[in-house]
JSON list of C-alpha atoms in Angstrom, two decimals:
[
{"chain": "F", "resi": 71, "resn": "MET", "atom": "CA", "xyz": [-22.26, 20.97, -3.31]},
{"chain": "F", "resi": 72, "resn": "LYS", "atom": "CA", "xyz": [-21.46, 19.75, -6.80]},
{"chain": "F", "resi": 73, "resn": "PRO", "atom": "CA", "xyz": [-17.88, 18.51, -7.86]},
{"chain": "F", "resi": 74, "resn": "SER", "atom": "CA", "xyz": [-16.36, 20.83, -10.40]},
{"chain": "F", "resi": 75, "resn": "TRP", "atom": "CA", "xyz": [-14.52, 18.15, -12.35]},
{"chain": "F", "resi": 76, "resn": "GLU", "atom": "CA", "xyz": [-16.92, 16.91, -15.08]},
{"chain": "F", "resi": 77, "resn": "PRO", "atom": "CA", "xyz": [-16.33, 13.01, -14.72]},
{"chain": "F", "resi": 78, "resn": "PHE", "atom": "CA", "xyz": [-17.42, 13.18, -11.01]},
{"chain": "F", "resi": 79, "resn": "ARG", "atom": "CA", "xyz": [-20.82, 14.63, -12.06]},
{"chain": "F", "resi": 80, "resn": "ALA", "atom": "CA", "xyz": [-21.96, 11.30, -13.45]},
{"chain": "F", "resi": 81, "resn": "PRO", "atom": "CA", "xyz": [-24.68, 9.95, -10.93]},
{"chain": "F", "resi": 82, "resn": "ASP", "atom": "CA", "xyz": [-22.64, 7.07, -9.71]},
{"chain": "F", "resi": 83, "resn": "ALA", "atom": "CA", "xyz": [-19.25, 8.99, -9.76]},
{"chain": "F", "resi": 84, "resn": "GLU", "atom": "CA", "xyz": [-20.74, 11.63, -7.65]},
{"chain": "F", "resi": 85, "resn": "ARG", "atom": "CA", "xyz": [-22.11, 9.20, -5.20]},
{"chain": "F", "resi": 86, "resn": "VAL", "atom": "CA", "xyz": [-18.68, 7.56, -4.80]},
{"chain": "F", "resi": 87, "resn": "TRP", "atom": "CA", "xyz": [-17.11, 11.10, -4.56]},
{"chain": "F", "resi": 88, "resn": "LYS", "atom": "CA", "xyz": [-19.51, 12.17, -1.75]},
{"chain": "F", "resi": 89, "resn": "ARG", "atom": "CA", "xyz": [-19.69, 8.83, 0.20]},
{"chain": "F", "resi": 90, "resn": "LEU", "atom": "CA", "xyz": [-15.92, 7.76, -0.31]},
{"chain": "F", "resi": 91, "resn": "LEU", "atom": "CA", "xyz": [-13.52, 10.36, -1.64]},
{"chain": "F", "resi": 92, "resn": "ARG", "atom": "CA", "xyz": [-14.62, 13.27, 0.50]},
{"chain": "F", "resi": 93, "resn": "PRO", "atom": "CA", "xyz": [-14.19, 11.54, 3.76]},
{"chain": "F", "resi": 94, "resn": "VAL", "atom": "CA", "xyz": [-10.65, 10.28, 2.53]},
{"chain": "F", "resi": 95, "resn": "ALA", "atom": "CA", "xyz": [-9.93, 13.88, 1.76]},
{"chain": "F", "resi": 96, "resn": "ALA", "atom": "CA", "xyz": [-10.78, 15.12, 4.99]},
{"chain": "F", "resi": 97, "resn": "GLU", "atom": "CA", "xyz": [-8.65, 12.56, 6.86]},
{"chain": "F", "resi": 98, "resn": "MET", "atom": "CA", "xyz": [-5.83, 13.12, 4.52]},
{"chain": "F", "resi": 99, "resn": "ARG", "atom": "CA", "xyz": [-6.06, 16.75, 5.31]},
{"chain": "F", "resi": 100, "resn": "SER", "atom": "CA", "xyz": [-6.00, 16.06, 9.08]},
{"chain": "F", "resi": 101, "resn": "CYS", "atom": "CA", "xyz": [-2.99, 13.88, 8.94]},
{"chain": "F", "resi": 102, "resn": "ALA", "atom": "CA", "xyz": [-0.97, 15.59, 6.10]},
{"chain": "F", "resi": 103, "resn": "THR", "atom": "CA", "xyz": [1.87, 16.42, 8.55]},
{"chain": "F", "resi": 104, "resn": "GLU", "atom": "CA", "xyz": [2.14, 12.82, 9.88]},
{"chain": "F", "resi": 105, "resn": "LEU", "atom": "CA", "xyz": [2.28, 11.47, 6.44]},
{"chain": "F", "resi": 106, "resn": "ALA", "atom": "CA", "xyz": [4.97, 13.97, 5.26]},
{"chain": "F", "resi": 107, "resn": "GLU", "atom": "CA", "xyz": [7.00, 13.03, 8.20]},
{"chain": "F", "resi": 108, "resn": "LEU", "atom": "CA", "xyz": [6.97, 9.45, 7.31]},
{"chain": "F", "resi": 109, "resn": "ALA", "atom": "CA", "xyz": [7.58, 10.24, 3.52]},
{"chain": "F", "resi": 110, "resn": "VAL", "atom": "CA", "xyz": [10.55, 12.29, 4.59]},
{"chain": "F", "resi": 111, "resn": "ALA", "atom": "CA", "xyz": [12.07, 9.80, 6.85]},
{"chain": "F", "resi": 112, "resn": "ARG", "atom": "CA", "xyz": [11.65, 6.96, 4.37]},
{"chain": "F", "resi": 113, "resn": "VAL", "atom": "CA", "xyz": [13.29, 9.30, 1.58]},
{"chain": "F", "resi": 114, "resn": "GLN", "atom": "CA", "xyz": [16.09, 10.30, 4.16]},
{"chain": "F", "resi": 115, "resn": "ALA", "atom": "CA", "xyz": [16.78, 6.41, 4.66]},
{"chain": "F", "resi": 116, "resn": "GLU", "atom": "CA", "xyz": [16.78, 5.82, 0.78]},
{"chain": "F", "resi": 117, "resn": "VAL", "atom": "CA", "xyz": [18.28, 8.88, -0.68]},
{"chain": "F", "resi": 118, "resn": "PRO", "atom": "CA", "xyz": [20.20, 10.68, 2.08]},
{"chain": "F", "resi": 119, "resn": "VAL", "atom": "CA", "xyz": [21.47, 13.08, -0.68]},
{"chain": "F", "resi": 120, "resn": "LEU", "atom": "CA", "xyz": [18.23, 14.90, -0.87]},
{"chain": "F", "resi": 121, "resn": "LEU", "atom": "CA", "xyz": [17.89, 15.67, 2.91]},
{"chain": "F", "resi": 122, "resn": "PRO", "atom": "CA", "xyz": [21.66, 16.49, 3.97]},
{"chain": "F", "resi": 123, "resn": "ASP", "atom": "CA", "xyz": [20.55, 18.55, 6.96]},
{"chain": "F", "resi": 124, "resn": "GLN", "atom": "CA", "xyz": [17.79, 19.07, 9.58]},
{"chain": "F", "resi": 125, "resn": "GLN", "atom": "CA", "xyz": [16.88, 22.44, 7.49]},
{"chain": "F", "resi": 126, "resn": "SER", "atom": "CA", "xyz": [16.12, 20.42, 4.50]},
{"chain": "F", "resi": 127, "resn": "VAL", "atom": "CA", "xyz": [14.29, 17.76, 6.46]},
{"chain": "F", "resi": 128, "resn": "GLU", "atom": "CA", "xyz": [11.91, 20.27, 7.97]},
{"chain": "F", "resi": 129, "resn": "GLU", "atom": "CA", "xyz": [11.51, 22.11, 4.58]},
{"chain": "F", "resi": 130, "resn": "ASN", "atom": "CA", "xyz": [10.55, 18.95, 2.95]},
{"chain": "F", "resi": 131, "resn": "VAL", "atom": "CA", "xyz": [8.06, 17.99, 5.68]},
{"chain": "F", "resi": 132, "resn": "VAL", "atom": "CA", "xyz": [6.31, 21.51, 5.13]},
{"chain": "F", "resi": 133, "resn": "SER", "atom": "CA", "xyz": [6.56, 20.96, 1.40]},
{"chain": "F", "resi": 134, "resn": "THR", "atom": "CA", "xyz": [5.11, 17.54, 1.54]},
{"chain": "F", "resi": 135, "resn": "ALA", "atom": "CA", "xyz": [2.38, 18.38, 3.84]},
{"chain": "F", "resi": 136, "resn": "ALA", "atom": "CA", "xyz": [1.32, 21.41, 1.67]},
{"chain": "F", "resi": 137, "resn": "SER", "atom": "CA", "xyz": [1.30, 19.08, -1.39]},
{"chain": "F", "resi": 138, "resn": "LEU", "atom": "CA", "xyz": [-0.96, 16.54, 0.37]},
{"chain": "F", "resi": 139, "resn": "ARG", "atom": "CA", "xyz": [-3.42, 19.15, 1.78]},
{"chain": "F", "resi": 140, "resn": "GLN", "atom": "CA", "xyz": [-3.49, 20.44, -1.75]},
{"chain": "F", "resi": 141, "resn": "LEU", "atom": "CA", "xyz": [-4.40, 16.92, -3.00]},
{"chain": "F", "resi": 142, "resn": "ALA", "atom": "CA", "xyz": [-7.06, 16.70, -0.29]},
{"chain": "F", "resi": 143, "resn": "ASP", "atom": "CA", "xyz": [-8.70, 19.95, -1.02]},
{"chain": "F", "resi": 144, "resn": "MET", "atom": "CA", "xyz": [-8.77, 19.12, -4.66]},
{"chain": "F", "resi": 145, "resn": "ILE", "atom": "CA", "xyz": [-10.58, 15.86, -3.89]},
{"chain": "F", "resi": 146, "resn": "ASP", "atom": "CA", "xyz": [-12.89, 17.48, -1.41]},
{"chain": "F", "resi": 147, "resn": "LEU", "atom": "CA", "xyz": [-13.92, 20.01, -3.98]},
{"chain": "F", "resi": 148, "resn": "GLY", "atom": "CA", "xyz": [-14.22, 17.61, -6.74]},
{"chain": "F", "resi": 149, "resn": "GLY", "atom": "CA", "xyz": [-11.47, 19.47, -8.80]},
{"chain": "F", "resi": 150, "resn": "ASP", "atom": "CA", "xyz": [-9.91, 19.02, -12.04]},
{"chain": "F", "resi": 151, "resn": "PRO", "atom": "CA", "xyz": [-6.37, 17.46, -11.45]},
{"chain": "F", "resi": 152, "resn": "ARG", "atom": "CA", "xyz": [-5.18, 19.20, -14.52]},
{"chain": "F", "resi": 153, "resn": "ASP", "atom": "CA", "xyz": [-5.54, 22.47, -12.64]},
{"chain": "F", "resi": 154, "resn": "ALA", "atom": "CA", "xyz": [-3.24, 21.44, -9.90]},
{"chain": "F", "resi": 155, "resn": "GLU", "atom": "CA", "xyz": [-0.01, 23.52, -9.37]},
{"chain": "F", "resi": 156, "resn": "LEU", "atom": "CA", "xyz": [2.89, 23.02, -7.03]},
{"chain": "F", "resi": 157, "resn": "PRO", "atom": "CA", "xyz": [2.28, 24.70, -3.77]},
{"chain": "F", "resi": 158, "resn": "ALA", "atom": "CA", "xyz": [4.95, 27.48, -3.07]},
{"chain": "F", "resi": 159, "resn": "PRO", "atom": "CA", "xyz": [6.90, 25.29, -0.38]},
{"chain": "F", "resi": 160, "resn": "THR", "atom": "CA", "xyz": [7.02, 22.51, -2.98]},
{"chain": "F", "resi": 161, "resn": "ARG", "atom": "CA", "xyz": [8.32, 24.77, -5.75]},
{"chain": "F", "resi": 162, "resn": "ALA", "atom": "CA", "xyz": [10.95, 26.20, -3.33]},
{"chain": "F", "resi": 163, "resn": "VAL", "atom": "CA", "xyz": [12.27, 22.69, -2.27]},
{"chain": "F", "resi": 164, "resn": "ALA", "atom": "CA", "xyz": [12.51, 21.57, -6.07]},
{"chain": "F", "resi": 165, "resn": "ARG", "atom": "CA", "xyz": [14.41, 24.98, -6.91]},
{"chain": "F", "resi": 166, "resn": "ALA", "atom": "CA", "xyz": [16.81, 24.29, -3.94]},
{"chain": "F", "resi": 167, "resn": "GLY", "atom": "CA", "xyz": [17.43, 20.81, -5.22]},
{"chain": "F", "resi": 168, "resn": "VAL", "atom": "CA", "xyz": [18.21, 22.01, -8.63]},
{"chain": "F", "resi": 169, "resn": "GLN", "atom": "CA", "xyz": [20.61, 24.59, -7.31]},
{"chain": "F", "resi": 170, "resn": "ARG", "atom": "CA", "xyz": [22.31, 21.81, -5.25]},
{"chain": "F", "resi": 171, "resn": "GLN", "atom": "CA", "xyz": [22.34, 19.94, -8.59]},
{"chain": "F", "resi": 172, "resn": "ILE", "atom": "CA", "xyz": [20.63, 16.93, -7.33]},
{"chain": "F", "resi": 173, "resn": "PRO", "atom": "CA", "xyz": [20.00, 14.74, -10.23]},
{"chain": "F", "resi": 174, "resn": "LEU", "atom": "CA", "xyz": [16.27, 14.84, -11.45]},
{"chain": "F", "resi": 175, "resn": "ALA", "atom": "CA", "xyz": [15.88, 10.87, -10.85]},
{"chain": "F", "resi": 176, "resn": "SER", "atom": "CA", "xyz": [16.70, 11.55, -7.25]},
{"chain": "F", "resi": 177, "resn": "LEU", "atom": "CA", "xyz": [14.30, 14.47, -6.94]},
{"chain": "F", "resi": 178, "resn": "MET", "atom": "CA", "xyz": [11.66, 12.24, -8.68]},
{"chain": "F", "resi": 179, "resn": "ARG", "atom": "CA", "xyz": [12.48, 9.56, -6.29]},
{"chain": "F", "resi": 180, "resn": "PHE", "atom": "CA", "xyz": [10.97, 11.63, -3.59]},
{"chain": "F", "resi": 181, "resn": "TYR", "atom": "CA", "xyz": [7.48, 11.80, -5.40]},
{"chain": "F", "resi": 182, "resn": "ARG", "atom": "CA", "xyz": [7.34, 8.22, -6.11]},
{"chain": "F", "resi": 183, "resn": "VAL", "atom": "CA", "xyz": [7.92, 7.52, -2.40]},
{"chain": "F", "resi": 184, "resn": "THR", "atom": "CA", "xyz": [5.49, 9.87, -1.39]},
{"chain": "F", "resi": 185, "resn": "HIS", "atom": "CA", "xyz": [2.78, 8.44, -3.85]},
{"chain": "F", "resi": 186, "resn": "GLU", "atom": "CA", "xyz": [3.45, 4.89, -2.66]},
{"chain": "F", "resi": 187, "resn": "LEU", "atom": "CA", "xyz": [3.04, 5.93, 0.81]},
{"chain": "F", "resi": 188, "resn": "VAL", "atom": "CA", "xyz": [-0.21, 7.89, 0.12]},
{"chain": "F", "resi": 189, "resn": "TRP", "atom": "CA", "xyz": [-1.63, 4.96, -1.92]},
{"chain": "F", "resi": 190, "resn": "GLN", "atom": "CA", "xyz": [-0.82, 2.58, 0.98]},
{"chain": "F", "resi": 191, "resn": "TRP", "atom": "CA", "xyz": [-2.34, 4.87, 3.54]},
{"chain": "F", "resi": 192, "resn": "ILE", "atom": "CA", "xyz": [-5.56, 5.13, 1.49]},
{"chain": "F", "resi": 193, "resn": "TRP", "atom": "CA", "xyz": [-5.95, 1.45, 1.02]},
{"chain": "F", "resi": 194, "resn": "ASP", "atom": "CA", "xyz": [-5.17, 0.76, 4.75]}
]
């Protein structure tokens, strides 16, 4: 299997992709729900307006897990990150936040918290 993203096709980059990134992607895919639950719990503590009830907590866990699995799939395939689109559950959660008139800065905080958590997880 060859990566589809051109920068991964250089010999050294392809070797790193195969030996390091693909195993990370497989592990990320397998623990996506656990990581999503951690992210949602952290956001719930920091920005409770984003998760006002149990339904929104559950929807955000599903949404975040779907995004993490998509990221894992993209890494595993060596895909071009510019081709990524938000998964359907993530689009639905974002729309609901807009309809509830949640400020964009608050919505974006969720993504920043999740990015930080994923980076910490990768380095650990």
